[in-house]
mmCIF file of C-alpha atoms (C1' of nucleotides) in Angstrom:
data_model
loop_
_atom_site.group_PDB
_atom_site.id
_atom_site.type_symbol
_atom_site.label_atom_id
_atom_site.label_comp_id
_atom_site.label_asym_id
_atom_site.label_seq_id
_atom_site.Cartn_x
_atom_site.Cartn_y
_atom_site.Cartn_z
ATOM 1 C CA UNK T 13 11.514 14.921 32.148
ATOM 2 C CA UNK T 14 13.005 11.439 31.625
ATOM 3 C CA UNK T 15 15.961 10.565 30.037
ATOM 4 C CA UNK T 16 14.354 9.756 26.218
ATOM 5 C CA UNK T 17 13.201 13.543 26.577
ATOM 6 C CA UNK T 18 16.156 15.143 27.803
ATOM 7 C CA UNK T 19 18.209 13.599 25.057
ATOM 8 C CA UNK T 20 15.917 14.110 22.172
ATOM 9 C CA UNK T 21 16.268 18.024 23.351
ATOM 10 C CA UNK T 22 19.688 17.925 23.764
ATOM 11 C CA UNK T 23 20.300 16.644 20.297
ATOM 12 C CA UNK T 24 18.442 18.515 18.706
ATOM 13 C CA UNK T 25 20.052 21.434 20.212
ATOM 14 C CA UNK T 26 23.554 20.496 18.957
ATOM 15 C CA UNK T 27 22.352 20.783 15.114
ATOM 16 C CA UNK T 28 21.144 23.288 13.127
ATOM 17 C CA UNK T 29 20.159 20.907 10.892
ATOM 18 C CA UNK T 30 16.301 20.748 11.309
ATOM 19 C CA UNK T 31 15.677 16.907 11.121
ATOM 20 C CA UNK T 32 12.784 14.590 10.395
ATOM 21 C CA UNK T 33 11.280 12.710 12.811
ATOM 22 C CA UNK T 34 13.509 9.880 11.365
ATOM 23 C CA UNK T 35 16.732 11.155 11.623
ATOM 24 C CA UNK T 36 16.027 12.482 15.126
ATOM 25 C CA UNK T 37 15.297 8.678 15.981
ATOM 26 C CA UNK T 38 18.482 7.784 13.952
ATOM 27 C CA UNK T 39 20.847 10.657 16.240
ATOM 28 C CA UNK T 40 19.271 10.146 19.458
ATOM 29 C CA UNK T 41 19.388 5.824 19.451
ATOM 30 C CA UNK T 42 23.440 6.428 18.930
ATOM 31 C CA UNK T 43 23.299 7.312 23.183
ATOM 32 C CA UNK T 44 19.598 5.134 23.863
ATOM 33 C CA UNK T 45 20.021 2.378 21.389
ATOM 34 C CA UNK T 46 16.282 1.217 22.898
ATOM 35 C CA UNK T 47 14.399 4.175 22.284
ATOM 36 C CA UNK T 48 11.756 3.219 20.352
ATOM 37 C CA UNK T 49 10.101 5.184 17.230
ATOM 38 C CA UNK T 50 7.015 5.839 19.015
ATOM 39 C CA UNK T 51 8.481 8.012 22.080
ATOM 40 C CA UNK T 52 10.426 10.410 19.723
ATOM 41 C CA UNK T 53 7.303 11.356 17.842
ATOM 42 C CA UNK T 54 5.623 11.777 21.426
ATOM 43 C CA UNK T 55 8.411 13.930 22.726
ATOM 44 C CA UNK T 56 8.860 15.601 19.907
ATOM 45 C CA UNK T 57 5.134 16.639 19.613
ATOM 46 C CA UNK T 58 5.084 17.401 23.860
ATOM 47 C CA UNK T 59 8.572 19.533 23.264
ATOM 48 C CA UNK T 60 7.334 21.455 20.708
ATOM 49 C CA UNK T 61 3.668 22.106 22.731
ATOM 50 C CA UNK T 62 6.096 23.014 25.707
ATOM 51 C CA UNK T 63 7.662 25.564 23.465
ATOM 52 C CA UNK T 64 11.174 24.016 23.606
ATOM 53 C CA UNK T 65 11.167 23.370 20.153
ATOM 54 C CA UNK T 66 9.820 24.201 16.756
ATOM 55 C CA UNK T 67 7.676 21.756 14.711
ATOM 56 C CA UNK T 68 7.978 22.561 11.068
ATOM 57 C CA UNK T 69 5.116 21.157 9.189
ATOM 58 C CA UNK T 70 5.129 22.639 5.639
ATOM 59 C CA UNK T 71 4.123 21.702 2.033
ATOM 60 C CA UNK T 72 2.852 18.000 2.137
ATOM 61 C CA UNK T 73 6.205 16.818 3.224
ATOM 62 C CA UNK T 74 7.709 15.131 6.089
ATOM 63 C CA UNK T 75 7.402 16.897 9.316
ATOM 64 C CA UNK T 76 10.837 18.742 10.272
ATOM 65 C CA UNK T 77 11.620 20.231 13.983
ATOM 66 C CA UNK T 78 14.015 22.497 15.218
ATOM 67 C CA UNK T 79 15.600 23.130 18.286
ATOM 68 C CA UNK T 80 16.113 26.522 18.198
ATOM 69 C CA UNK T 81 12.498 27.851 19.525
ATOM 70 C CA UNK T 82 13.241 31.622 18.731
ATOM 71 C CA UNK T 83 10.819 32.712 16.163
ATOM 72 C CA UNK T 84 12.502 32.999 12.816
ATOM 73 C CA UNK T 85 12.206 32.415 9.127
ATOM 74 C CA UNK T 86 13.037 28.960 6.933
ATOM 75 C CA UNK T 87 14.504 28.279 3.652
ATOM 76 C CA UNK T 88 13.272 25.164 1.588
ATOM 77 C CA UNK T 89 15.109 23.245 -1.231
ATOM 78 C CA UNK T 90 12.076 22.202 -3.920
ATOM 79 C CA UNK T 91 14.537 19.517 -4.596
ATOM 80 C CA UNK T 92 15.906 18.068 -1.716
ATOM 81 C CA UNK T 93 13.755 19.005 0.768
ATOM 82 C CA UNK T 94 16.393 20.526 2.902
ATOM 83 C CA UNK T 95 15.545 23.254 5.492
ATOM 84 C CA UNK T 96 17.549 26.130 6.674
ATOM 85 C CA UNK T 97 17.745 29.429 8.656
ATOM 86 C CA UNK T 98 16.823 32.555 6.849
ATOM 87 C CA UNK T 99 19.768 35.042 7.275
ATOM 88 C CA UNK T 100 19.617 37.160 10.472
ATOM 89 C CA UNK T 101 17.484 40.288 9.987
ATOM 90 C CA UNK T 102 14.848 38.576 8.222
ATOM 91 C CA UNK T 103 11.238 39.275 9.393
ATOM 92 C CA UNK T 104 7.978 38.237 8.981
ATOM 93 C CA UNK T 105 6.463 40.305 6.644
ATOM 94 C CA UNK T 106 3.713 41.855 7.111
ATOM 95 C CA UNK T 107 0.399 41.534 4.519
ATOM 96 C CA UNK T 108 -1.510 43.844 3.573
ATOM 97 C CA UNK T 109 -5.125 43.940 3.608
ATOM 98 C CA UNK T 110 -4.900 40.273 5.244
ATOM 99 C CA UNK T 111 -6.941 41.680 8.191
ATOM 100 C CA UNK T 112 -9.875 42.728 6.287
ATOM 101 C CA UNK T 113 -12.094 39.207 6.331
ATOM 102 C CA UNK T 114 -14.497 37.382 7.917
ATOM 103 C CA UNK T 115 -11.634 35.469 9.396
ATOM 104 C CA UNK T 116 -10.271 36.288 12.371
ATOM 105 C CA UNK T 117 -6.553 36.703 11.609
ATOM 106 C CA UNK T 118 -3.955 35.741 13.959
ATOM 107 C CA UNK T 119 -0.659 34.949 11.809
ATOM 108 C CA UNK T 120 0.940 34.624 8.839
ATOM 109 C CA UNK T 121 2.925 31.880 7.772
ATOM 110 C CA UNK T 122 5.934 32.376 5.234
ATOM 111 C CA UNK T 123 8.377 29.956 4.028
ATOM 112 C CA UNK T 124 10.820 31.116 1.350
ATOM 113 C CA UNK T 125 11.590 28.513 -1.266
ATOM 114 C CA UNK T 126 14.156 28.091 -3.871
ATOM 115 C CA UNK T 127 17.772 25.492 -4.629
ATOM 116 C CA UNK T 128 20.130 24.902 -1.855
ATOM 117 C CA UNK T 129 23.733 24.580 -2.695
ATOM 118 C CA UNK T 130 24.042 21.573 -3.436
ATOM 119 C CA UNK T 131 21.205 21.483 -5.987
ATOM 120 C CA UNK T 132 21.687 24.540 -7.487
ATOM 121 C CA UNK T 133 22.338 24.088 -10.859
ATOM 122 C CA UNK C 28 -9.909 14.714 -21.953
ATOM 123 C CA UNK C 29 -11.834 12.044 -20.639
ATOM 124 C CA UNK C 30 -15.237 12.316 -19.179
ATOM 125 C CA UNK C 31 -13.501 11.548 -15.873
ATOM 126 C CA UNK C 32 -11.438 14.623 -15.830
ATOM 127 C CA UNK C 33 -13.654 16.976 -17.745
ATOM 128 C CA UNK C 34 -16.101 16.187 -14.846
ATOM 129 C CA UNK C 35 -13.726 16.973 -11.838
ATOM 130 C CA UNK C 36 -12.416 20.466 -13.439
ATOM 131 C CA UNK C 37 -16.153 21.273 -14.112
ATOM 132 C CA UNK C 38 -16.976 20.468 -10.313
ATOM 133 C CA UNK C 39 -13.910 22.271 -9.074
ATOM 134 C CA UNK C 40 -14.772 25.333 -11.160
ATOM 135 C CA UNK C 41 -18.343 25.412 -9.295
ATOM 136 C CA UNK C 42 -17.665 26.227 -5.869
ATOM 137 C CA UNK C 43 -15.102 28.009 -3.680
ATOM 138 C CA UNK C 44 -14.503 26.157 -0.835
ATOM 139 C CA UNK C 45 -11.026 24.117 -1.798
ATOM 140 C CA UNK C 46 -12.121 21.009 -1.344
ATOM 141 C CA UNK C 47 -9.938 17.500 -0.269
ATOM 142 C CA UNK C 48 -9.511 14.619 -2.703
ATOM 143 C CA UNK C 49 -11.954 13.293 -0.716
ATOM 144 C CA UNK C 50 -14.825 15.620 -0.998
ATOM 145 C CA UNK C 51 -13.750 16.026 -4.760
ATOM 146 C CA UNK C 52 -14.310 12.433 -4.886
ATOM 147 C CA UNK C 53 -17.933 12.663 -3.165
ATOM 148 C CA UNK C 54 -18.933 15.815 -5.718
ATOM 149 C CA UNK C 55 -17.949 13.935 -8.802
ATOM 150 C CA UNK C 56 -19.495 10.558 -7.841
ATOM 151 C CA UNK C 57 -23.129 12.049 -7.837
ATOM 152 C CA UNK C 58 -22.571 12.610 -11.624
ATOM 153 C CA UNK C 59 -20.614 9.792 -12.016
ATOM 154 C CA UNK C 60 -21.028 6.986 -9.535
ATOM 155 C CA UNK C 61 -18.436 4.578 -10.380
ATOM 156 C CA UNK C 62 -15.301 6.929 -10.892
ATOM 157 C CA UNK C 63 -12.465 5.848 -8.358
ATOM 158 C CA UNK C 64 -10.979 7.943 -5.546
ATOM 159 C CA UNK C 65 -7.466 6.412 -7.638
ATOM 160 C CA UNK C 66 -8.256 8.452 -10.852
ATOM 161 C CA UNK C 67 -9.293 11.222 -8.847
ATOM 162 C CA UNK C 68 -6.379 12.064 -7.358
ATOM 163 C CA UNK C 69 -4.611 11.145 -10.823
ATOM 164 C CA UNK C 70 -6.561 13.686 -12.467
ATOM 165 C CA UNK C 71 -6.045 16.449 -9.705
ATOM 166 C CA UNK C 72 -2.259 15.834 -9.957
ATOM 167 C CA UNK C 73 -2.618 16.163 -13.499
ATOM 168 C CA UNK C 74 -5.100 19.198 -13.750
ATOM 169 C CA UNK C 75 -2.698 21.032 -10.977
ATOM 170 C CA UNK C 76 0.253 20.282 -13.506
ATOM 171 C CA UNK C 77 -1.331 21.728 -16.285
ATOM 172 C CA UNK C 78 -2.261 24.884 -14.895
ATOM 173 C CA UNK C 79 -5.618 24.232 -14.442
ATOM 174 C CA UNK C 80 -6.147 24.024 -10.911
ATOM 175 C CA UNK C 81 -3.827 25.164 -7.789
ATOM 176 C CA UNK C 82 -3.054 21.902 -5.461
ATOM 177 C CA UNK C 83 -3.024 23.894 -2.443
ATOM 178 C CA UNK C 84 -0.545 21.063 0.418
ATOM 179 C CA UNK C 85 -0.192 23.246 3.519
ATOM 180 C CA UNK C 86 1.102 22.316 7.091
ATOM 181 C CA UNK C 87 0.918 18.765 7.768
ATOM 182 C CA UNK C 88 -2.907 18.517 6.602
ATOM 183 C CA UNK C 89 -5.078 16.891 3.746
ATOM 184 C CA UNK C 90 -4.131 18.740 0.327
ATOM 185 C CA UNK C 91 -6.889 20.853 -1.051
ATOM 186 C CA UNK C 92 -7.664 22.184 -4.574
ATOM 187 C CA UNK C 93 -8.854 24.990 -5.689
ATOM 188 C CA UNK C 94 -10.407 25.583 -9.190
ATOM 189 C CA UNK C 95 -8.995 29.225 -9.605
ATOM 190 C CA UNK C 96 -5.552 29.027 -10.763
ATOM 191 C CA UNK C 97 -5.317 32.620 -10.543
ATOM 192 C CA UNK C 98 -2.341 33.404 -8.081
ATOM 193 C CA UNK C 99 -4.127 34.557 -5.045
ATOM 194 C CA UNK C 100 -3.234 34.115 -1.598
ATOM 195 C CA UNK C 101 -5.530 31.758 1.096
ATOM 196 C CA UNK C 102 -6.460 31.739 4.634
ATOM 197 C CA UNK C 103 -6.676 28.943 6.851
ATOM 198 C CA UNK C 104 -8.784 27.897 9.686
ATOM 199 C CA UNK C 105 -6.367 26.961 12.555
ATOM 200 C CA UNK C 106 -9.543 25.182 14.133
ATOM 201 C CA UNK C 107 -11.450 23.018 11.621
ATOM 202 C CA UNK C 108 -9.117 23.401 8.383
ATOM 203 C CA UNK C 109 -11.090 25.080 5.838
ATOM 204 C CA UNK C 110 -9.476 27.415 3.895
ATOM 205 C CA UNK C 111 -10.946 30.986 1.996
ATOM 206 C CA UNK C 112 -9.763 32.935 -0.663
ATOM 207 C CA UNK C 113 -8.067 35.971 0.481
ATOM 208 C CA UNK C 114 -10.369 39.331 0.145
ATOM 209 C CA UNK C 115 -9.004 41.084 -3.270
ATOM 210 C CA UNK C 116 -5.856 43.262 -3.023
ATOM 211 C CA UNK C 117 -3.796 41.101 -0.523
ATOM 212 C CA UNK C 118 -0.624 40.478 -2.373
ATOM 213 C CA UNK C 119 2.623 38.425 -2.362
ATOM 214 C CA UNK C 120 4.738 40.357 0.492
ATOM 215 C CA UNK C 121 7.815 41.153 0.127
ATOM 216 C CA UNK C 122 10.036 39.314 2.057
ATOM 217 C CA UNK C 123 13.363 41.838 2.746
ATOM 218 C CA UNK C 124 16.396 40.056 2.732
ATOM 219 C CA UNK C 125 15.936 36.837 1.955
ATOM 220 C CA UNK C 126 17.624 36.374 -1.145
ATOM 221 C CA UNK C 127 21.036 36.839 0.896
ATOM 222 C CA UNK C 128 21.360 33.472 1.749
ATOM 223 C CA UNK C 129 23.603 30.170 0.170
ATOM 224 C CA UNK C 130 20.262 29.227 -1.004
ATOM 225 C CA UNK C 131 19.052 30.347 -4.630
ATOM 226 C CA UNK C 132 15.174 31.308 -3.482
ATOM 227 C CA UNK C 133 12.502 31.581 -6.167
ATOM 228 C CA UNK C 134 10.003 32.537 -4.423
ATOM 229 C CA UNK C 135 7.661 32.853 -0.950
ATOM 230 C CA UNK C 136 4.707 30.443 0.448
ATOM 231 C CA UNK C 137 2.283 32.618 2.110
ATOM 232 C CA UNK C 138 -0.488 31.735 3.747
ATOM 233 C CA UNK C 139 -2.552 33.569 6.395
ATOM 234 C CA UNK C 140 -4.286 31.911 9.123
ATOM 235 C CA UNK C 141 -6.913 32.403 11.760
ATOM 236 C CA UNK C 142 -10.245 31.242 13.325
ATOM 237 C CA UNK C 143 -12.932 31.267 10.636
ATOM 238 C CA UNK C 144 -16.697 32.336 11.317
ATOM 239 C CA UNK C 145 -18.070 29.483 12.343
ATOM 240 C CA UNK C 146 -15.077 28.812 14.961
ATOM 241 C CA UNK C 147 -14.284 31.809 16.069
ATOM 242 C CA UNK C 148 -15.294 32.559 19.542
ATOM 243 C "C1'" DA Y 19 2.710 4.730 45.448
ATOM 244 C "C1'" DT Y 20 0.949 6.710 41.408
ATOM 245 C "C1'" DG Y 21 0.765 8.777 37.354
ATOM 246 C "C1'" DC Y 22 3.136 9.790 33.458
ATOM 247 C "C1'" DC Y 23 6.270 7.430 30.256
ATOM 248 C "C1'" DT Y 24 8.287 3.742 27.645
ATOM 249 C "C1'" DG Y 25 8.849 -0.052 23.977
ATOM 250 C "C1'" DC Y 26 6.572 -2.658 20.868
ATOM 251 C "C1'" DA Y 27 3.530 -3.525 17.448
ATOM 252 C "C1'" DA Y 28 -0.524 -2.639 15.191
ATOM 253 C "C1'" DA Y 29 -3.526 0.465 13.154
ATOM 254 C "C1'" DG Y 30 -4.666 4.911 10.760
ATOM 255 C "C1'" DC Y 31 -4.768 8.263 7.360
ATOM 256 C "C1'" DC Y 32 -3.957 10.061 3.088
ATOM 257 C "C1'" DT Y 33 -1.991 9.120 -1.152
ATOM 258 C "C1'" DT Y 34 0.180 6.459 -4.725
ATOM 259 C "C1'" DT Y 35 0.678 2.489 -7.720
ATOM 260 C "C1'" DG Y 36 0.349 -2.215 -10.312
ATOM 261 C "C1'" DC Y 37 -2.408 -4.382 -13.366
ATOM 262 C "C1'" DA Y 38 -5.779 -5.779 -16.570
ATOM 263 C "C1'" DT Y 39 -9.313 -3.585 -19.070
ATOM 264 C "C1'" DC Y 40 -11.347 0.028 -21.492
ATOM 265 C "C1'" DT Y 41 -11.755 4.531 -24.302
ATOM 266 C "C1'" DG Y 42 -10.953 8.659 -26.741
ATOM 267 C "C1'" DC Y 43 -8.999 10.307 -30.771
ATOM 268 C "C1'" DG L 11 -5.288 0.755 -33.311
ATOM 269 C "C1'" DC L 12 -2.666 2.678 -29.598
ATOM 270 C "C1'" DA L 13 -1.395 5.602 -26.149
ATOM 271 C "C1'" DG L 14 -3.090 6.921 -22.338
ATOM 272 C "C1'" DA L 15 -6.846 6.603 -18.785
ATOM 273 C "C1'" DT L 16 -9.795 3.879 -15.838
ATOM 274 C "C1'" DG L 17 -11.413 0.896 -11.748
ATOM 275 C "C1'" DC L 18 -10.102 -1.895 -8.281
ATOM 276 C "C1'" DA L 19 -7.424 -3.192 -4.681
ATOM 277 C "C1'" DA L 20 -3.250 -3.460 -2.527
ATOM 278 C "C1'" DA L 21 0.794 -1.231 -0.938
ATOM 279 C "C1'" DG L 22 3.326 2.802 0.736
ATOM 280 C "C1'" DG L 23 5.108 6.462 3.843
ATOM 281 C "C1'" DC L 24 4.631 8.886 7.773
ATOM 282 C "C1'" DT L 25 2.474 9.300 12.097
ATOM 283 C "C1'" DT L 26 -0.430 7.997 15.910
ATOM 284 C "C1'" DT L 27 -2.158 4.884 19.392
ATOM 285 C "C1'" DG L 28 -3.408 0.721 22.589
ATOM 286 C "C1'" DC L 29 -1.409 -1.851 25.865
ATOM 287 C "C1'" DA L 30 1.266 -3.886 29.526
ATOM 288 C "C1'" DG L 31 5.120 -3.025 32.059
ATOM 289 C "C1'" DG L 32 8.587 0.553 33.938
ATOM 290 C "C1'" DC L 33 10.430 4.761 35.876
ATOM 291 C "C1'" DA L 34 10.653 9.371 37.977
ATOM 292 C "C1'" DT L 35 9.248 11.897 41.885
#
DNA sequence: ATGCCTGCAAAGCCTTTGCATCTGC
DNA sequence: GCAGATGCAAAGGCTTTGCAGGCAT
């Protein structure tokens, strides 16, 4: 755990945000101004394998991560791109029938979609 | 309607197996040798547009298309990527709760995924 | 001491785009 | 004849990687 790791975690834990890759580089380089581009994918990819954090790769856009690792549901803007929680108390639901292929089924992956605030209209 | 496009709609209409750009590109260039991978991916974007075609951009990977633009629901290989149609009767779930957020949400993406045949074991 | 980690820069991959030419209607 | 499409090649955005030196344990 070196220092480029623990403050890449600890940022992202202070936002709810779910950043790019980019704007991780951009918080974290305001406390290691040397940090270089390279290490925050790395850490980024080993925290998330490590289960510290979430990788969000969805929908042929940029890759977005999250620090909270608890398994929950996301929100995207088709405009801006911007990611958020779903409310508490939403689940995973479940699909029917899904099961009944040749593949072997292990998950389901949901994303809800729709306007965030501020491009609602 | 060029020849060009008429050609990759008819190609993507023959098979099943949501093919890349790339393997759209090989399919069409045994009937027509000197098409570019450029207009290929012109023509997808366009076909997908029109309704013709589903451009299916999942999780950080390649895009893929699909030639039924029936809504229908797909399954992904966690392993080697390729993606299936999933069996008939597996529907859109519902997805309780998630329209109480900020967020104005228009819909769900919903994909199920899993170890296919050939990599499953 | 050693093995993983860093910074830097270059390369990689997929996709998009500028431009001059060509084609379908 | 003209708008839109093509082929070619170069550029683009995001991400990964090779390498030599550095740091944590």
């Amino acid at each position: 755990m070196t220092k480029q790791r623990r403050v890449i975690l600890e940022e992202l834990r202070k936002v709810d945000t779910h950043p790019t890759a980019d704007r991780v580089y951009a918080m974290v380089r305001k406390r290691l101004p040397r940090i270089s581009l390279g290490t925050v994918y790395r850490n980024l990819e080993v925290l998330s394998e490590a289960g510290e954090i979430q990788k969000l790769e969805s929908a042929g856009t940029q890759k977005r991560f999250d620090g909270n690792a608890e398994p929950h549901l996301h929100i995207r803007c088709l405009v801006c791109g911007k990611v958020a929680d779903a409310p508490p108390g939403v689940d995973l639901p479940d699909v029917p029938g899904c099961h009944e292929s040749d593949f072997h089924i292990t998950g389901v992956r949901v994303e809800c979609v729709g306007y965030c605030p501020n491009c609602h209209n």
